[in-house]
Coordinates of C-alpha atoms in Angstrom, one line a residue:
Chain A
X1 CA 46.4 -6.6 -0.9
X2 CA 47.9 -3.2 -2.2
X3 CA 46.8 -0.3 -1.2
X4 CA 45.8 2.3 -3.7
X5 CA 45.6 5.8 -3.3
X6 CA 42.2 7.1 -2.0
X7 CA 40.0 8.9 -4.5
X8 CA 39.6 12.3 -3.1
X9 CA 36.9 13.6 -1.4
X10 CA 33.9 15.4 -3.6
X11 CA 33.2 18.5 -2.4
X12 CA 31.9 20.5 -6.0
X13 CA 28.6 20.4 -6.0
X14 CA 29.1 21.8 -9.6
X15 CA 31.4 19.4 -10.7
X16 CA 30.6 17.5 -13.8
X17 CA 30.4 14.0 -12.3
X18 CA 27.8 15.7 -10.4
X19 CA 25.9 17.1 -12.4
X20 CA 25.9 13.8 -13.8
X21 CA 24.8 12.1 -11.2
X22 CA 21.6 14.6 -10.6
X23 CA 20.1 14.1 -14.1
X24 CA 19.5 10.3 -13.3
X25 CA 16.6 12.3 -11.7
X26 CA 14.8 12.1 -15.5
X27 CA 13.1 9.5 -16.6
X28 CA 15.0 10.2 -20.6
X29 CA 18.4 10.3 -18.8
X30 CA 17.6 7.3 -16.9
X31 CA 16.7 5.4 -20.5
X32 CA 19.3 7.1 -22.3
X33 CA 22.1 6.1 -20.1
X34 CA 21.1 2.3 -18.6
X35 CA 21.7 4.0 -15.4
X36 CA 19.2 4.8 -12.2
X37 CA 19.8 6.3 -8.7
X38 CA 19.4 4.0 -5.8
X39 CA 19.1 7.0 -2.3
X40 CA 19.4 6.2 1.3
X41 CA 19.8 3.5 3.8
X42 CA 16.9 0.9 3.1
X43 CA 16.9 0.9 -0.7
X44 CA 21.1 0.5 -0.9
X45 CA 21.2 -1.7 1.7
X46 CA 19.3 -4.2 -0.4
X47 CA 21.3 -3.2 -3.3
X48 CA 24.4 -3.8 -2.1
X49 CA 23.3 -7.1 -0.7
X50 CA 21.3 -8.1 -3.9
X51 CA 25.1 -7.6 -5.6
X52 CA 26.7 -10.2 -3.4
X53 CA 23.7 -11.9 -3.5
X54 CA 24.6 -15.7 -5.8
X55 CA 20.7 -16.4 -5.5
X56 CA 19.5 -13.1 -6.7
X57 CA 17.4 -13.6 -9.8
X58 CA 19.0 -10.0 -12.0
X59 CA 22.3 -9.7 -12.3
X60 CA 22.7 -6.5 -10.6
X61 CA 25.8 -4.2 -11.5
X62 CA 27.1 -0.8 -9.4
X63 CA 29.1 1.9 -10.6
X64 CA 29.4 3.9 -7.4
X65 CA 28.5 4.2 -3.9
X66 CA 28.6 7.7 -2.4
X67 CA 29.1 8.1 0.6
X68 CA 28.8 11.0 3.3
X69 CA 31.6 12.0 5.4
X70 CA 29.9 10.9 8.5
X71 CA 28.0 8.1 6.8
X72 CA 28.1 4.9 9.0
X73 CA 30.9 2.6 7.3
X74 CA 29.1 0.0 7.3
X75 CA 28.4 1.0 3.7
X76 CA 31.8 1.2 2.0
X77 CA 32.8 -2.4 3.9
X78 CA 29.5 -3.7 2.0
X79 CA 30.5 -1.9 -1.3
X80 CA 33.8 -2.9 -1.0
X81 CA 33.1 -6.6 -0.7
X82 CA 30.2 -6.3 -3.7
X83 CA 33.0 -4.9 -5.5
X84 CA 31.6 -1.4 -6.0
X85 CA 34.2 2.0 -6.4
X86 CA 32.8 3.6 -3.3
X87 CA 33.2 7.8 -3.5
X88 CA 33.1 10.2 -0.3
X89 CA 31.2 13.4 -0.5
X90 CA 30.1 16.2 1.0
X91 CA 27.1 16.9 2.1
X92 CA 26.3 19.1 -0.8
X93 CA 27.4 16.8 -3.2
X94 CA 24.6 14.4 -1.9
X95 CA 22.1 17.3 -1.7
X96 CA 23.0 18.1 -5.1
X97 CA 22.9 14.3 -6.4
X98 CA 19.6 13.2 -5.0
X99 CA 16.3 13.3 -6.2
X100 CA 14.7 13.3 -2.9
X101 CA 14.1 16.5 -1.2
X102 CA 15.5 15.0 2.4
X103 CA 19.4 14.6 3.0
X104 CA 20.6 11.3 2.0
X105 CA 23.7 10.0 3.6
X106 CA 24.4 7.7 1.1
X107 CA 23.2 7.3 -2.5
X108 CA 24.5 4.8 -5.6
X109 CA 24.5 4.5 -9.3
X110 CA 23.7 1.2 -10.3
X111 CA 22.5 -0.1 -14.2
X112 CA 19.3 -0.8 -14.9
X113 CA 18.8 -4.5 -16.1
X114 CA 16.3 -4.4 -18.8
X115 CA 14.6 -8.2 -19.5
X116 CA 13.3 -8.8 -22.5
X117 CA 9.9 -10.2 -22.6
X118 CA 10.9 -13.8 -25.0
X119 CA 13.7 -13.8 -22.2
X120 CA 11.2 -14.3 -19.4
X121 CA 8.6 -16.5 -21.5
X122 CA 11.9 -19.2 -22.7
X123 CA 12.4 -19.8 -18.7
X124 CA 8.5 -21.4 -18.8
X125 CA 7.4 -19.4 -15.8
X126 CA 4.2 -20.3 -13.8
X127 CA 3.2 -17.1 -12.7
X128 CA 3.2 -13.5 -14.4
X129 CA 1.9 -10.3 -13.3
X130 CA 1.1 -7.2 -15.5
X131 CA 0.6 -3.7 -14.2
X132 CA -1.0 -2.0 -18.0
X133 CA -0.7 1.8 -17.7
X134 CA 0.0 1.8 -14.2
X135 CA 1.2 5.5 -12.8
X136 CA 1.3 5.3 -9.0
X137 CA 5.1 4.6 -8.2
X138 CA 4.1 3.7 -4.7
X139 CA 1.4 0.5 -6.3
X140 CA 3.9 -0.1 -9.1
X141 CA 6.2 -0.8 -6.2
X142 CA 4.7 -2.6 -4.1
X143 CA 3.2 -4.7 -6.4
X144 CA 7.0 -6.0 -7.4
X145 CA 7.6 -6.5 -4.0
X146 CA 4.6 -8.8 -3.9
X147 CA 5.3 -10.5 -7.0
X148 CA 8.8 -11.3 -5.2
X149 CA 7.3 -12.8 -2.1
X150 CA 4.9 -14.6 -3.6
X151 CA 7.5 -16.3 -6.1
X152 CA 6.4 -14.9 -9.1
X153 CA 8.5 -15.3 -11.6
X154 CA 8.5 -11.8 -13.4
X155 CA 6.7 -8.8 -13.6
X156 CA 5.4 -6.6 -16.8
X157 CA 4.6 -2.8 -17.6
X158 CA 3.1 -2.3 -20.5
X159 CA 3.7 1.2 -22.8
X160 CA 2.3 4.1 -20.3
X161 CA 3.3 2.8 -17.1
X162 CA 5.5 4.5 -14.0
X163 CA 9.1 4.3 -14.9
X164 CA 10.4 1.1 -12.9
X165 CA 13.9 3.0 -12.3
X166 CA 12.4 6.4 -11.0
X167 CA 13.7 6.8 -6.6
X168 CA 9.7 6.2 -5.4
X169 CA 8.9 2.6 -7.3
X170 CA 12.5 1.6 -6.2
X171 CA 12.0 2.4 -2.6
X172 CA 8.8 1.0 -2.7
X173 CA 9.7 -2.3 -4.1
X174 CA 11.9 -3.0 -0.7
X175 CA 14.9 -4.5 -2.8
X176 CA 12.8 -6.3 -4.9
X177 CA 13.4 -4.4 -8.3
X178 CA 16.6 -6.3 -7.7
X179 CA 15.2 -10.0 -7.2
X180 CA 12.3 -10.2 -9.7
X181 CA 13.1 -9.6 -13.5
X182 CA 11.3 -6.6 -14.3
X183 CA 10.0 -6.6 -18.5
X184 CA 8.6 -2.5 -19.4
X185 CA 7.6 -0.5 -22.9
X186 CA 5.4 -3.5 -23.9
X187 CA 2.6 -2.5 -25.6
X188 CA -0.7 -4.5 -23.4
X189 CA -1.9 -6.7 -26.6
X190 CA 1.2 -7.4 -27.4
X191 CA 2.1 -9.1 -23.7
X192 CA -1.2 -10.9 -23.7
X193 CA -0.3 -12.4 -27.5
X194 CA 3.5 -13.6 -26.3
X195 CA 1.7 -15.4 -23.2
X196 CA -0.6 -16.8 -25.3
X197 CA 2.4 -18.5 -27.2
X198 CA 4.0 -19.3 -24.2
X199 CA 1.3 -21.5 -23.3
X200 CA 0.3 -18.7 -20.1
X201 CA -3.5 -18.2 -19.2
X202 CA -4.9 -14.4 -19.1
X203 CA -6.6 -13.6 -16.0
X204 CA -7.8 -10.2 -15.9
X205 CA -8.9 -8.7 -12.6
X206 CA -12.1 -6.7 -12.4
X207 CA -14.6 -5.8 -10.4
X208 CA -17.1 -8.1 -12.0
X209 CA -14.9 -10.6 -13.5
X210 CA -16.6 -13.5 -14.7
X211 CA -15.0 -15.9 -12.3
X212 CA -15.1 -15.1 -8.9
X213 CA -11.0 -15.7 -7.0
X214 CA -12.6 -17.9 -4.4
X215 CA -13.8 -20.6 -6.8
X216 CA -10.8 -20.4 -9.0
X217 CA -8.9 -21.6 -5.6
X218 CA -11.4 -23.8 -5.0
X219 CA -11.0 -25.0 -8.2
X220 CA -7.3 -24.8 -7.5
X221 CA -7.4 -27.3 -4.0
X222 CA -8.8 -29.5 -6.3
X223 CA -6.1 -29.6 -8.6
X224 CA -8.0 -28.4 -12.2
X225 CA -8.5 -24.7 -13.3
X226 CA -6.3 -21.7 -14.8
X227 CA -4.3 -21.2 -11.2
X228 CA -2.8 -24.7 -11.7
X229 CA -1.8 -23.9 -14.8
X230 CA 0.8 -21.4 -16.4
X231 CA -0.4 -17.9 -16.0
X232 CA -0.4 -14.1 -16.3
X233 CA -2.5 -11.6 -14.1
X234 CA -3.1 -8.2 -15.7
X235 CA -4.1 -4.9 -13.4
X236 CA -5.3 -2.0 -15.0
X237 CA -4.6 1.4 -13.6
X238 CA -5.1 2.3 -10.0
X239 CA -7.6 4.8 -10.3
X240 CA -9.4 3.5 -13.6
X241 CA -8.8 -0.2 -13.8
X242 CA -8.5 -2.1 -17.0
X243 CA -10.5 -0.7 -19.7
X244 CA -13.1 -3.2 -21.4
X245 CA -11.5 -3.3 -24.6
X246 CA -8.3 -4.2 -22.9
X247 CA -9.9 -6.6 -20.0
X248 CA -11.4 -8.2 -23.6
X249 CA -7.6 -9.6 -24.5
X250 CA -7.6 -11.8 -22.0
X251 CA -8.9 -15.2 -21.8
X252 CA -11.2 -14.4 -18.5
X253 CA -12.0 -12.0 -15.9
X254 CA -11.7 -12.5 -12.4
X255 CA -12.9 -10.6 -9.2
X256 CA -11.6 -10.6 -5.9
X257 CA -14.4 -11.0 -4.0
X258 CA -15.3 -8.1 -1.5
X259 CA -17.3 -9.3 1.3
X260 CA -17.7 -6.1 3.2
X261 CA -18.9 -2.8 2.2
X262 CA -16.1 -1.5 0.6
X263 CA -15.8 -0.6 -3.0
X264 CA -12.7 -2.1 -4.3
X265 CA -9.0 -3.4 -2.6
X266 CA -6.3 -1.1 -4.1
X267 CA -4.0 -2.0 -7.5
X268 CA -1.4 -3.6 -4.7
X269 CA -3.9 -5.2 -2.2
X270 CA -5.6 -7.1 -5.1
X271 CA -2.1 -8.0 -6.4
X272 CA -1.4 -9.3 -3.3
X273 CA -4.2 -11.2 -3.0
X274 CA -4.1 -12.8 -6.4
X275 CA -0.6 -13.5 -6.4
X276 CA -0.8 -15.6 -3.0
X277 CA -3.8 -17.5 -4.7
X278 CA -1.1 -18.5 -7.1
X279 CA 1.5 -19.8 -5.0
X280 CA -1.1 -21.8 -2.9
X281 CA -1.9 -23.3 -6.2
X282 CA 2.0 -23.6 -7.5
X283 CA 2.7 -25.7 -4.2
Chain B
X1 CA -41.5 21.7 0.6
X2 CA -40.8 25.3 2.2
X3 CA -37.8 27.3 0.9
X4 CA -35.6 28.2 3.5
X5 CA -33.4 31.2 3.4
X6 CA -30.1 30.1 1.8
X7 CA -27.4 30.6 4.3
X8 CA -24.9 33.2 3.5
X9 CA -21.9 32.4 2.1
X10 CA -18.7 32.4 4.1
X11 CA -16.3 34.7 2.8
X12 CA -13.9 35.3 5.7
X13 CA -11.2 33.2 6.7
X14 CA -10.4 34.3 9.7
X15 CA -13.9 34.0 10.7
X16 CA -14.7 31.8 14.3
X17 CA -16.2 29.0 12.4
X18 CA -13.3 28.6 9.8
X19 CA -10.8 28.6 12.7
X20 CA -12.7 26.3 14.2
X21 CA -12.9 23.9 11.3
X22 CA -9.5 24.3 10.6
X23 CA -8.4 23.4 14.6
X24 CA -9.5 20.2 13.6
X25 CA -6.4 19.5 12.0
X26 CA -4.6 19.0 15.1
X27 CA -5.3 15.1 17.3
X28 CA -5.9 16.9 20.3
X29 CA -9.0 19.1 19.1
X30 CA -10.2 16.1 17.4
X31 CA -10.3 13.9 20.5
X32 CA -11.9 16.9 22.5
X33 CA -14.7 17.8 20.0
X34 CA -15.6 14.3 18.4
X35 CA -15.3 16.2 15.2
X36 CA -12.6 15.3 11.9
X37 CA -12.1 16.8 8.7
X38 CA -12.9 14.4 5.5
X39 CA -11.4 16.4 2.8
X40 CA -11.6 15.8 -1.3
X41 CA -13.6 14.6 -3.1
X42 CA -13.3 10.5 -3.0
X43 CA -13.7 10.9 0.8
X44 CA -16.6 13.4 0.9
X45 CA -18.6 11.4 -1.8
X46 CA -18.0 8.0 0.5
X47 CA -19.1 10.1 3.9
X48 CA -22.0 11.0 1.9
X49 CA -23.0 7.5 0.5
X50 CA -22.3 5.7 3.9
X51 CA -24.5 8.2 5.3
X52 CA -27.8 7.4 3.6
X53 CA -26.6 3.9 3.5
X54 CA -28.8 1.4 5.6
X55 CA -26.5 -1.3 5.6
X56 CA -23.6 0.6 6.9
X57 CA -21.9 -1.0 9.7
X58 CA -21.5 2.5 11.6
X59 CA -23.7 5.3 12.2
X60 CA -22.0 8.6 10.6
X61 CA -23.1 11.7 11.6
X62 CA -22.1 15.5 9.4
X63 CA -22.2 18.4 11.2
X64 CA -22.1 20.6 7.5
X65 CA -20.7 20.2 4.1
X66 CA -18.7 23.1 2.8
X67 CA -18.7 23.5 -1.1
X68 CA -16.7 25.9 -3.1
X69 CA -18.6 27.9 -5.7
X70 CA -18.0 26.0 -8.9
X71 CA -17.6 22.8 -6.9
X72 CA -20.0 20.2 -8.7
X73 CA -23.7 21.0 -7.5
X74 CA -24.0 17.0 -7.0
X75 CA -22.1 17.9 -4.0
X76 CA -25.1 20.4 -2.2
X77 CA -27.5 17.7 -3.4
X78 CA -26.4 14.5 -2.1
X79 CA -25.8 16.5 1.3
X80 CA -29.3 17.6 0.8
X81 CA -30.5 14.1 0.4
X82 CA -28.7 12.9 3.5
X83 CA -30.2 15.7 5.7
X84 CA -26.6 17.6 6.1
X85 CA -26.5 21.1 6.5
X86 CA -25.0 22.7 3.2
X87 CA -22.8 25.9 2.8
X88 CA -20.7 27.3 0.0
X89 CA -17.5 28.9 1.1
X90 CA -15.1 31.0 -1.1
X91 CA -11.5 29.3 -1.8
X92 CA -9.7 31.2 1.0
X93 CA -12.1 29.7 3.0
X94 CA -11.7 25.9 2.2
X95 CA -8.1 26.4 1.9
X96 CA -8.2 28.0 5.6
X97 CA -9.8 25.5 7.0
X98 CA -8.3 22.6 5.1
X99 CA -5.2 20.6 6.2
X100 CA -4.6 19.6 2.7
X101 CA -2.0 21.2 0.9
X102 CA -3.7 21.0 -2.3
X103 CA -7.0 23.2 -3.1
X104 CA -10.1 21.6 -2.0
X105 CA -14.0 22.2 -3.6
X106 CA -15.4 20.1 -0.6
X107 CA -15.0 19.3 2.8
X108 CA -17.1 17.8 5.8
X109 CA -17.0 18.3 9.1
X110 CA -18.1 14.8 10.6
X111 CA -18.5 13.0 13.8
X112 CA -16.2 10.4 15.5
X113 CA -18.0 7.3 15.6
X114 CA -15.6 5.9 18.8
X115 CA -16.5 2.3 19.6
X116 CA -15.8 0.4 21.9
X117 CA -14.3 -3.1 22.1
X118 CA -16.6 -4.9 24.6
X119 CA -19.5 -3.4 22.5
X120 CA -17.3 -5.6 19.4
X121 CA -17.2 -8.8 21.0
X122 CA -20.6 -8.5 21.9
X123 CA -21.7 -8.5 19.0
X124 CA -19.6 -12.3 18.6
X125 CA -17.4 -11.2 15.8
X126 CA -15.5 -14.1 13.9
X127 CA -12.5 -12.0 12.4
X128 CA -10.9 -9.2 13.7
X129 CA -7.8 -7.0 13.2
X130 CA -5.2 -5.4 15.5
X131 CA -3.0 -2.9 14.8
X132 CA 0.0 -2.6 17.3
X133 CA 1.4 1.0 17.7
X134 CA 1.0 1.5 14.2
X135 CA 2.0 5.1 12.9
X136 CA 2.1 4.8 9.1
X137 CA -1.4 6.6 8.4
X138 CA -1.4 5.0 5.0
X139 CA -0.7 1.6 6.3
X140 CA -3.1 1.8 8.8
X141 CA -5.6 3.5 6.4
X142 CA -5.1 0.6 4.2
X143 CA -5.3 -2.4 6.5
X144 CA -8.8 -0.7 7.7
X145 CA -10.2 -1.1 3.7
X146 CA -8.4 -4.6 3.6
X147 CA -10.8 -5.2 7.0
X148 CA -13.9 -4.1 4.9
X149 CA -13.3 -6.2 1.6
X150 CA -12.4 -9.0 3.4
X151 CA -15.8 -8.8 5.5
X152 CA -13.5 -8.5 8.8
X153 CA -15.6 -7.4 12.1
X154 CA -13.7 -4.4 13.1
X155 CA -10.5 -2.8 13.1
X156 CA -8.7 -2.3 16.6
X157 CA -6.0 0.2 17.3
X158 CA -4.0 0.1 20.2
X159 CA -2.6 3.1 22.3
X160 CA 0.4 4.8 20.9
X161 CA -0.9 4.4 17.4
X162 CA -2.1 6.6 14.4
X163 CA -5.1 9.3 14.6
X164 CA -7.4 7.0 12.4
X165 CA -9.2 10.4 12.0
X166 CA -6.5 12.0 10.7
X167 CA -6.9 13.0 7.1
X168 CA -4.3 10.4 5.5
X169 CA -5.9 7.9 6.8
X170 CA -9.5 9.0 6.4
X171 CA -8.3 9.3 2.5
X172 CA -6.7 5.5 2.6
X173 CA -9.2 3.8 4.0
X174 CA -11.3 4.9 0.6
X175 CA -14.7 5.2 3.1
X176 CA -14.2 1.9 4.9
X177 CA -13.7 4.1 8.1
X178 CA -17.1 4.7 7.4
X179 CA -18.0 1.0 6.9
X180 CA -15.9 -0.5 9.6
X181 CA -16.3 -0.2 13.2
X182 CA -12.6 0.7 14.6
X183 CA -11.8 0.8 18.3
X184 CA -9.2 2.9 19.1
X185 CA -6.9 3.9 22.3
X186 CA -7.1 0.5 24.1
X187 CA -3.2 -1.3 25.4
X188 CA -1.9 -4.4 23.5
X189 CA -2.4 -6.3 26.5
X190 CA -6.0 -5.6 27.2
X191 CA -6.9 -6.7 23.8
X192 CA -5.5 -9.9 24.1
X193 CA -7.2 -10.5 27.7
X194 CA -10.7 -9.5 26.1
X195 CA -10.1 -11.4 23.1
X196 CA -9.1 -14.3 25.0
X197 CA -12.4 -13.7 27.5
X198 CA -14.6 -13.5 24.2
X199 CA -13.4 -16.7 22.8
X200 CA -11.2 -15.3 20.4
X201 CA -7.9 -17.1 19.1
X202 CA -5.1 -14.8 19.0
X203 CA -2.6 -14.6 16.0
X204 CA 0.7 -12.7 16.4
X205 CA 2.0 -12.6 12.7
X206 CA 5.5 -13.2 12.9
X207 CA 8.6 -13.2 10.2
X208 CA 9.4 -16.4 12.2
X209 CA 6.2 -17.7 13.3
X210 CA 5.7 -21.0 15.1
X211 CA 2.8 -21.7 12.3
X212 CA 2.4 -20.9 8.8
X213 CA -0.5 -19.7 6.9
X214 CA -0.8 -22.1 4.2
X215 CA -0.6 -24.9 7.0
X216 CA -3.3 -22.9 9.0
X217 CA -5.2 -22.6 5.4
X218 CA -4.5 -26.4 4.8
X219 CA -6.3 -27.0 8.0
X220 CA -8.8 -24.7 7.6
X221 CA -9.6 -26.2 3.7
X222 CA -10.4 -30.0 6.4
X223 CA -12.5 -27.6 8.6
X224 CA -10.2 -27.5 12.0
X225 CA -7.6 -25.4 12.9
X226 CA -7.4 -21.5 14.4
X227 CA -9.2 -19.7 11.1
X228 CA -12.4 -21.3 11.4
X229 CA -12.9 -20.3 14.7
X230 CA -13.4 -16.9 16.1
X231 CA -9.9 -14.9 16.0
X232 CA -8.0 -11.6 16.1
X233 CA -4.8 -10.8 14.1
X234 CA -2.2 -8.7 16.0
X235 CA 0.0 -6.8 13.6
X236 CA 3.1 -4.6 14.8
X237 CA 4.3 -1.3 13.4
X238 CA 5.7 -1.2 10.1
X239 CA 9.1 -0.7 10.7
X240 CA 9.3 -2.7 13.3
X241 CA 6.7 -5.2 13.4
X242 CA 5.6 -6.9 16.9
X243 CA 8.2 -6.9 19.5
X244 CA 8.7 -10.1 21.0
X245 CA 7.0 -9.5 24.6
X246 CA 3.9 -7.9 22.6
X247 CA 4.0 -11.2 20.2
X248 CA 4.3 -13.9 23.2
X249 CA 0.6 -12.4 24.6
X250 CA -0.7 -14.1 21.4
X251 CA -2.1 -17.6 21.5
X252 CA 0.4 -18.3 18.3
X253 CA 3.0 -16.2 16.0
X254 CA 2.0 -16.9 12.4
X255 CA 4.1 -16.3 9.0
X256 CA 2.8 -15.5 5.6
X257 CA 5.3 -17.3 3.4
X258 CA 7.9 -15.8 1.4
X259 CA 8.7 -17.8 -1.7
X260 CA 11.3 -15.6 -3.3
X261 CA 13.8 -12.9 -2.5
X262 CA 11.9 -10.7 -0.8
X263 CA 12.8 -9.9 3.3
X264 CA 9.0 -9.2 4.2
X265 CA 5.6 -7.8 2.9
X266 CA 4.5 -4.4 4.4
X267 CA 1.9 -4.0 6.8
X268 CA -0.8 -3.6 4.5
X269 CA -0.4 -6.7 2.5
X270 CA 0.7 -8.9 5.3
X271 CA -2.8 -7.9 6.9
X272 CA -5.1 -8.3 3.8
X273 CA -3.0 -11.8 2.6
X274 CA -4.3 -13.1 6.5
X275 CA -7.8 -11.3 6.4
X276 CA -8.9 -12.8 2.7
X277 CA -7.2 -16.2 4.5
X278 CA -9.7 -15.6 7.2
X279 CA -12.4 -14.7 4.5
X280 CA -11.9 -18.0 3.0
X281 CA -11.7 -19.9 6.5
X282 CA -15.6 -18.4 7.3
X283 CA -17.4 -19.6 4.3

């Protein structure tokens, strides 16, 4: 191996790479430039390991890790070994950098992977999920995280939804952003229409869906009904649901069934729910 | 019905009754009075409907609902209907006595409602959940609404946990800390003894559980197996999860599959995924 010289130190928080760097922070830059910002220890731990990762279902790509001065090295071994030009700085720099308001000790620049919605529907996948007009990043998140666990095969935002690439929804998502192919800007009717091609059931969740989960499953042990089957489920908005003209697209309505007193499960707990339904019925 | 004198309105935020409202921010005062804040309006209208609700599974108790003075007069007169005491407060008032960052219209001073676990497996519950040393007030708040959907007994926390009365999690649970009994303050280790003495199954979940849930669903689906007995779930802390001395007091570890990528689901969606299990297991 030859050595090369090290790349100095950044110490400028002014400096143009910097500044750079810092308007990942906007949703426009973000689109504009195929680039996000992946901040501290959990979320580019999972980065760097999705990289190295041969199983890992995006092909993700790293421009830079930075790296404090004090950062554990740890970090630059693993960037090295992904590949990945790794840059020291000060703390500053980071301070400067990072959209989060606490000090990161680490932060990287990877490229979004944008999947394209005919991409996703030519692999045949069994199970969907579509988050329409969702705006929590923490849900958004989560849900993706749940969709990976489960074995989804890919997950949706319609037109109106959280930006998949902003620091919350990529923390939240645990390393999952990086797993599951991740389709966004789709307008909701459009979605429904190409999984209707596809040959993909519509299952829209509500809170009184037509078809009740438990039966579906039921339905499901007995090896018949839409969960054995190819399909999609949509979730409207955390606070507001799916609106009835867009719960109409699909090709039926389905409520998890609350047995208690409370109102509702959350966008990511019903998610949850409904996705593991699927996989019982995949198996 | 006789008018009464309205009370006056409180102006004054240093005033003994706003400093005592706002106290209540802090664990300790909470503990000592039996009084929590439920702050905003989601958590005030829940208080309010659990409040005339028959069929709630705990008794809630107001002390007094504080309104601004263009807060929605719905407010005064739900309070009204439930027999709370009413008073309208200016802004610097709710804001002093609030532990909310954000403005608040409406706030409620309301009792503790502190159960107790022998009093829960009295009553022969058939599904209950226990969070270990839990600290994440949204998780927790979460797992207790996941409870309630899922028509769960009650909710156990163990010592070293989360203030359930805290306002974070009195927002998360979306009113199911009004629905659910939760027992609070009792060790690890005493909860599995009473479980155990109570006929309860104990189910450690596990990343690398000795079972796995769709087996113990499998078995279930036949009618044998742990879920269609009486049994607890022991969950660890988020970050954490159980530690191995806390998971061996279980009568099993158990896994929620993972089918793709992902390292783990949080907390919250570990615990609902096993509760709608259980809610499946009990029909």
């Amino acid at each position: 191996m030859t050595e090369r010289p090290e790349a100095p130190e950044l110490t400028n928080p002014r400096a143009e790479r910097v500044k750079k760097v810092a308007r990942l922070s906007g949703r426009s830059v973000r689109q504009a430039t195929g680039r996000f910002l992946v901040e501290g220890h959990g979320p580019v731990t999972e980065l760097l390991a999705a990289v190295v990762d041969p199983d890992a279902a995006v092909g993700v790509v790293v421009d830079t890790l930075y790296v404090g001065l004090d950062a554990d090295p740890g970090y630059a071994r693993a960037a090295t070994a992904a590949g990945v030009e790794v840059r020291t700085a000060s703390a500053e720099v980071l301070a400067a950098m990072a959209d989060a308001v606490t000090p990161q000790h680490v932060l990287a620049v990877a490229h979004r992977v944008d999947v394209d919605l005919a991409q996703v529907l030519a692999g045949r996948p069994r199970t969907l999920v579509v988050l329409a007009r969702v705006r929590d990043p923490g849900n958004a998140g989560t849900v993706i995280r749940a969709a990976d666990a489960s074995g989804a095969d890919a997950v949706v935002l319609t037109t109106e939804s959280v930006d998949v690439h902003g620091p919350k929804v990529v923390r939240s998502t645990a390393g999952s952003l990086f797993h599951v192919p991740v389709v966004t800007g789709v307008p909701l009717a459009d979605v429904v229409a190409a999984c209707r091609q596809g040959g993909l059931a519509t299952l829209a969740t509500a809170a009184d869906g037509r078809q009740d989960l438990d039966d579906l499953q039921d339905e499901a042990a007995d090896g018949r009904g839409l969960l054995v089957g190819p399909h999609a489920w949509l979730l409207g908005n955390e606070a507001w649901g799916l609106p009835a003209e867009d719960a109409a697209l699909a090709d039926t309505t389905v409520s998890v069934p609350i047995h208690g007193h409370a109102e509702s499960l959350n966008l990511a707990m019903a998610a949850t729910v409904c996705l593991y339904a699927s996989a019982r019925a995949r198996r």
